[in-house]
Structure formats: structure tokens, C-alpha cells
Coordinates of N, CA and C in Angstrom, one line a residue:
X1 N -1.5 12.5 29.3 CA -1.1 12.3 27.6 C -1.4 13.7 26.9
X2 N -0.9 13.9 25.8 CA -1.1 14.9 25.0 C -2.6 14.8 24.0
X3 N -3.0 13.4 24.1 CA -4.2 13.0 23.4 C -4.0 13.1 21.8
X4 N -2.8 12.6 21.7 CA -2.3 12.5 20.2 C -2.2 11.0 19.8
X5 N -2.3 10.1 20.4 CA -1.9 8.6 20.4 C -2.6 8.1 21.3
X6 N -2.5 6.7 21.4 CA -3.4 5.6 22.3 C -2.2 4.7 22.7
X7 N -2.5 4.2 24.0 CA -1.3 3.3 24.3 C -2.0 1.8 24.3
X8 N -1.4 0.8 24.4 CA -1.8 -0.8 24.4 C -1.1 -1.1 26.0
X9 N -1.3 -1.0 27.1 CA -0.5 -1.3 28.0 C -0.1 -2.9 28.4
X10 N -1.0 -3.4 27.9 CA -0.9 -4.9 28.1 C -1.6 -5.7 27.2
X11 N -0.3 -6.4 26.0 CA -1.1 -6.5 24.8 C -1.6 -8.0 25.3
X12 N -1.7 -9.0 25.7 CA -2.0 -10.2 26.2 C -3.4 -9.7 26.7
X13 N -3.4 -8.9 27.4 CA -5.0 -8.9 28.0 C -5.6 -8.0 26.7
X14 N -5.3 -7.2 26.6 CA -5.9 -6.6 25.2 C -6.5 -7.4 24.2
X15 N -5.7 -8.6 23.5 CA -6.0 -9.3 22.9 C -7.0 -10.1 23.2
X16 N -6.8 -10.7 24.6 CA -7.6 -11.5 25.1 C -9.0 -10.8 25.3
X17 N -9.1 -9.9 25.8 CA -10.6 -9.2 26.3 C -11.4 -8.1 25.4
X18 N -10.1 -7.2 24.9 CA -10.7 -6.2 24.1 C -11.0 -6.5 22.5
X19 N -10.0 -7.3 22.0 CA -10.0 -7.4 20.5 C -11.6 -8.2 20.1
X20 N -11.9 -9.4 21.0 CA -13.0 -10.2 20.6 C -14.1 -9.4 20.6
X21 N -14.1 -8.3 21.4 CA -15.5 -7.4 21.6 C -15.9 -6.8 19.9
X22 N -14.8 -6.6 19.3 CA -14.8 -5.6 17.9 C -14.2 -6.2 16.8
X23 N -13.6 -7.4 16.9 CA -13.2 -8.3 15.8 C -13.6 -9.5 15.9
X24 N -13.6 -10.3 14.7 CA -13.9 -11.7 14.9 C -12.4 -12.5 15.5
X25 N -11.5 -11.8 15.8 CA -10.3 -12.6 16.4 C -9.7 -11.7 17.6
X26 N -8.5 -12.6 18.4 CA -8.0 -12.0 19.5 C -6.6 -12.0 19.2
X27 N -6.1 -11.5 17.6 CA -4.8 -12.0 17.5 C -4.2 -10.4 17.5
X28 N -3.1 -9.9 18.3 CA -2.6 -8.5 18.1 C -2.0 -8.3 17.0
X29 N -1.2 -9.0 16.2 CA -0.6 -9.0 15.2 C -1.6 -8.5 14.0
X30 N -2.8 -9.2 13.9 CA -3.6 -8.7 13.2 C -4.1 -7.4 13.4
X31 N -4.4 -7.1 14.6 CA -5.1 -5.7 15.1 C -3.8 -4.4 14.4
X32 N -2.6 -5.0 14.7 CA -1.9 -4.1 14.5 C -1.7 -3.6 12.8
X33 N -2.1 -4.9 12.1 CA -1.8 -4.8 10.8 C -2.8 -3.8 10.1
X34 N -4.3 -4.0 10.8 CA -5.3 -3.5 10.4 C -4.9 -1.6 10.6
X35 N -4.2 -1.7 11.9 CA -4.0 -0.3 12.2 C -3.1 0.3 11.3
X36 N -2.2 -0.4 10.7 CA -1.2 0.0 9.6 C -1.8 0.5 8.4
X37 N -3.2 -0.3 7.9 CA -3.7 -0.1 7.0 C -4.6 1.0 6.8
X38 N -4.7 1.5 7.9 CA -5.5 2.6 8.1 C -4.8 4.4 8.5
X39 N -3.2 3.6 8.3 CA -2.4 4.7 8.5 C -1.6 5.1 9.8
X40 N -2.2 4.4 10.6 CA -1.4 4.3 12.2 C -0.1 4.0 12.3
X41 N 0.6 4.3 13.3 CA 2.1 3.8 13.1 C 2.2 4.1 14.5
X42 N 3.4 2.9 14.8 CA 3.7 2.6 16.3 C 4.8 3.4 16.3
X43 N 4.8 4.4 17.8 CA 5.5 5.1 18.4 C 6.9 4.5 18.8
X44 N 8.0 5.0 18.4 CA 9.3 4.5 18.7 C 10.1 5.7 19.6
X45 N 10.1 5.7 20.7 CA 10.9 6.7 21.3 C 12.4 6.5 21.2
X46 N 12.8 7.7 21.2 CA 14.4 7.5 21.0 C 15.3 6.8 22.1
X47 N 15.1 7.0 23.2 CA 15.6 6.1 24.3 C 15.6 4.7 23.8
X48 N 14.5 3.8 23.1 CA 14.3 2.9 22.9 C 15.3 2.4 21.8
X49 N 15.6 3.6 20.9 CA 16.2 3.4 19.7 C 15.7 2.4 18.6
X50 N 14.6 2.1 19.0 CA 13.6 1.3 18.1 C 14.1 -0.3 17.8
X51 N 15.4 -0.4 18.6 CA 16.0 -1.9 18.8 C 15.7 -2.6 20.1
X52 N 16.0 -1.6 21.3 CA 15.5 -2.5 22.6 C 14.3 -2.7 23.0
X53 N 13.8 -3.7 23.1 CA 12.5 -4.3 23.7 C 12.5 -3.3 24.8
X54 N 11.5 -2.6 25.1 CA 11.3 -1.8 26.4 C 11.0 -2.8 27.4
X55 N 11.1 -2.5 28.5 CA 11.1 -3.4 30.0 C 9.4 -3.7 29.9
X56 N 8.7 -2.1 30.0 CA 7.3 -2.4 30.1 C 6.6 -2.9 28.9
X57 N 5.5 -3.4 29.0 CA 4.6 -3.9 27.7 C 3.8 -2.8 27.6
X58 N 4.5 -1.7 26.8 CA 3.6 -0.2 26.8 C 3.8 -0.3 24.8
X59 N 2.8 -0.3 23.9 CA 2.8 0.0 22.7 C 2.0 1.1 22.5
X60 N 2.6 2.2 21.9 CA 1.9 3.5 21.6 C 1.8 3.6 20.0
X61 N 0.2 3.9 19.6 CA 0.2 4.0 18.4 C -0.4 5.8 17.7
X62 N 0.1 6.0 16.9 CA -0.3 7.7 16.6 C -1.1 7.7 15.4
X63 N -1.9 8.6 14.9 CA -2.1 8.8 13.4 C -2.3 10.3 13.4
X64 N -2.1 11.2 12.4 CA -2.2 12.8 12.6 C -3.9 12.9 12.7
X65 N -4.6 12.4 12.2 CA -6.0 12.6 12.4 C -6.7 12.2 13.6
X66 N -6.0 11.6 14.6 CA -6.1 10.6 16.0 C -5.9 11.8 16.8
X67 N -6.7 12.8 17.2 CA -6.2 13.5 18.3 C -7.5 14.0 19.1
X68 N -7.3 13.8 20.3 CA -8.5 14.0 21.4 C -9.0 15.3 21.3
X69 N -10.7 15.4 21.1 CA -11.6 16.6 21.4 C -11.3 16.9 19.5
X70 N -10.9 16.2 18.7 CA -10.9 17.0 17.3 C -11.9 15.4 16.4
X71 N -13.1 14.9 16.8 CA -13.6 14.3 16.4 C -13.8 14.6 14.9
X72 N -14.0 15.5 14.3 CA -14.2 16.0 13.1 C -13.4 15.2 12.1
X73 N -11.9 15.3 12.6 CA -11.1 15.1 11.9 C -11.1 13.4 11.3
X74 N -11.6 12.7 12.4 CA -11.7 11.2 12.7 C -12.1 10.6 10.7
X75 N -12.8 11.5 10.2 CA -13.5 11.0 9.0 C -12.2 10.9 7.8
X76 N -11.1 11.4 8.2 CA -10.0 11.7 7.4 C -9.0 10.3 7.5
X77 N -9.2 9.2 8.5 CA -8.7 8.3 8.6 C -9.3 7.0 7.8
X78 N -8.8 6.9 6.4 CA -9.1 6.0 5.6 C -8.3 5.0 5.3
X79 N -8.9 3.8 5.2 CA -8.1 2.6 4.8 C -7.4 2.9 3.5
X80 N -6.2 2.6 3.2 CA -5.4 3.0 2.3 C -5.6 1.6 1.0
X81 N -5.8 2.4 -0.2 CA -6.2 1.4 -1.0 C -5.1 1.3 -2.5
X82 N -4.6 0.1 -2.8 CA -3.7 0.0 -3.9 C -4.5 -0.6 -5.0
X83 N -4.9 0.3 -5.8 CA -5.4 0.1 -7.3 C -4.7 0.3 -8.4
X84 N -5.0 -0.5 -9.6 CA -4.3 -0.5 -11.1 C -4.1 0.9 -11.3
X85 N -4.9 1.8 -10.9 CA -4.8 3.3 -11.6 C -3.4 3.7 -10.7
X86 N -3.2 3.3 -9.3 CA -1.9 3.8 -9.0 C -0.5 3.3 -9.7
X87 N -0.6 2.4 -10.3 CA 0.4 1.8 -10.9 C 0.8 2.7 -12.3
X88 N 2.2 3.2 -12.1 CA 2.5 4.1 -13.4 C 3.1 3.3 -14.6
X89 N 2.8 4.0 -15.6 CA 2.8 3.2 -17.3 C 4.1 2.9 -17.2
X90 N 5.2 3.7 -16.5 CA 6.6 3.3 -16.6 C 7.0 2.1 -15.7
X91 N 6.4 1.7 -14.7 CA 6.5 0.6 -13.9 C 5.9 -0.7 -14.6
X92 N 4.9 -0.6 -15.5 CA 4.5 -1.5 -16.2 C 5.7 -1.8 -17.4
X93 N 6.0 -0.8 -18.0 CA 7.0 -1.0 -19.0 C 8.3 -1.7 -18.6
X94 N 8.6 -1.4 -17.3 CA 9.7 -1.9 -16.8 C 9.4 -3.6 -16.3
X95 N 8.6 -3.5 -16.0 CA 8.1 -5.2 -15.6 C 8.0 -6.0 -16.9
X96 N 7.6 -5.2 -18.2 CA 7.6 -5.9 -19.6 C 8.9 -6.6 -20.0
X97 N 9.5 -5.3 -19.7 CA 11.0 -5.6 -20.0 C 11.8 -6.4 -19.3
X98 N 11.7 -6.7 -18.1 CA 12.3 -7.8 -16.9 C 11.4 -9.0 -17.6
X99 N 9.9 -9.3 -18.1 CA 9.7 -10.5 -18.4 C 10.3 -10.8 -19.8
X100 N 10.6 -10.0 -20.7 CA 11.2 -10.0 -22.1 C 12.6 -10.8 -21.5
X101 N 13.2 -10.2 -20.9 CA 14.7 -10.3 -20.7 C 14.9 -11.9 -20.0
X102 N 13.9 -12.1 -18.9 CA 14.0 -13.6 -18.5 C 13.3 -14.5 -19.4
X103 N 12.7 -14.4 -20.3 CA 12.1 -15.3 -21.4 C 13.3 -15.5 -22.3
X104 N 13.9 -14.6 -22.5 CA 15.2 -14.6 -23.4 C 16.6 -15.6 -22.4
X105 N 16.8 -15.1 -21.4 CA 17.7 -15.9 -20.4 C 17.1 -17.5 -20.2
X106 N 15.9 -17.7 -20.3 CA 15.1 -19.1 -20.4 C 15.8 -19.9 -21.8
X107 N 15.3 -19.2 -22.8 CA 15.8 -19.4 -23.8 C 17.0 -19.9 -24.3
X108 N 17.9 -19.2 -24.0 CA 19.5 -19.4 -23.8 C 19.5 -20.7 -23.0
X109 N 19.4 -20.6 -21.7 CA 19.4 -21.8 -21.0 C 18.9 -23.0 -21.3
X110 N 18.1 -23.0 -22.0 CA 17.5 -24.1 -22.8 C 18.3 -24.5 -23.7
X111 N 19.0 -23.7 -24.6 CA 19.7 -24.1 -25.7 C 21.0 -25.0 -24.8
X112 N 21.4 -24.2 -24.2 CA 22.7 -24.8 -23.4 C 22.4 -26.5 -22.7
X113 N 21.3 -26.2 -22.1 CA 20.9 -27.9 -21.6 C 20.5 -28.8 -22.9
X114 N 20.1 -28.5 -24.1 CA 19.5 -29.3 -25.0 C 21.3 -29.6 -25.7
X115 N 22.4 -28.7 -25.6 CA 23.4 -29.1 -26.2 C 24.2 -30.1 -25.1
X116 N 24.2 -29.8 -23.7 CA 24.6 -30.5 -22.7 C 24.4 -31.9 -22.8
X117 N 22.9 -32.0 -23.0 CA 22.0 -33.4 -23.1 C 22.5 -34.2 -24.3
X118 N 22.8 -33.7 -25.5 CA 23.4 -34.3 -26.6 C 24.7 -34.6 -26.4
X119 N 25.5 -33.9 -25.6 CA 26.9 -34.1 -25.6 C 27.4 -35.3 -24.8
X120 N 26.2 -35.5 -23.5 CA 25.9 -36.3 -22.6 C 25.9 -37.7 -23.2
X121 N 24.8 -37.7 -24.1 CA 24.3 -38.9 -24.7 C 25.4 -39.6 -25.7
X122 N 26.2 -38.3 -26.3 CA 27.2 -38.8 -27.5 C 28.5 -39.8 -26.2
X123 N 28.8 -39.0 -25.1 CA 29.8 -39.4 -24.2 C 29.5 -40.9 -23.8
X124 N 28.3 -41.0 -23.4 CA 27.8 -42.7 -23.1 C 27.9 -43.7 -24.2

């Protein structure tokens, strides 16, 4: 291999024997989620088309800073953080506008509901 990725050839065995040695769980999906949080991506080969499940149980992961013999790059592999400072002011404005519109719609619906209620009472 080129040393730019790593393979998990038997997910079942990996989850059962390897994961519990390093994590508090033996759940492959949780491990993959952790990899994704650190910027690792599953390698999908063209012939698989991303849709066809490969015959053999071989999952490959890669990260731009995970390269054999380049240990100094490992410090660049960091967990992705989403903080409040990442939210743009425009996004907040859009959300406020959406909330205002929703509240207005609810008021209109309440009015229609009250009108229908009084009509129903009158009909009874």
C-alpha cells in the first residue's frame, strides 16, 4: 500500500477484538463517527460506484495528514469543533426572520381556529 490510508479488513473482528482495547465500546459505527469527527474519510473506489457493497469486508479510511513515515503531520489531525463563533451574523438574522414568520403564521392559524370554533358553536 501507499501508506496514505488504513484498512479494516474484518469489521466484526476489529470491533470485537481491537476497539475494546482502546475505547469504552466495541461499536464500529461509533468508531467511524469518531474518525469522521477528526476529518478521516472513507475511501470509495470508482468501481464500487459508492453504491454497490463490495464483496469483501474491506473498509479503507484516509486523512491528508495520516501518511506513513510522516509522523510530524499527525499533530495537524484535530477534532472538528463547531463553536458559536463559527455562526455568521447573517445566519442568526435569517433564523430570527424565520422565527418571526412562524410566530405570525401561528397567530393567523389561532385566529382562524377561534373563528371556526365560534362558527361550530353557532351551528350546534
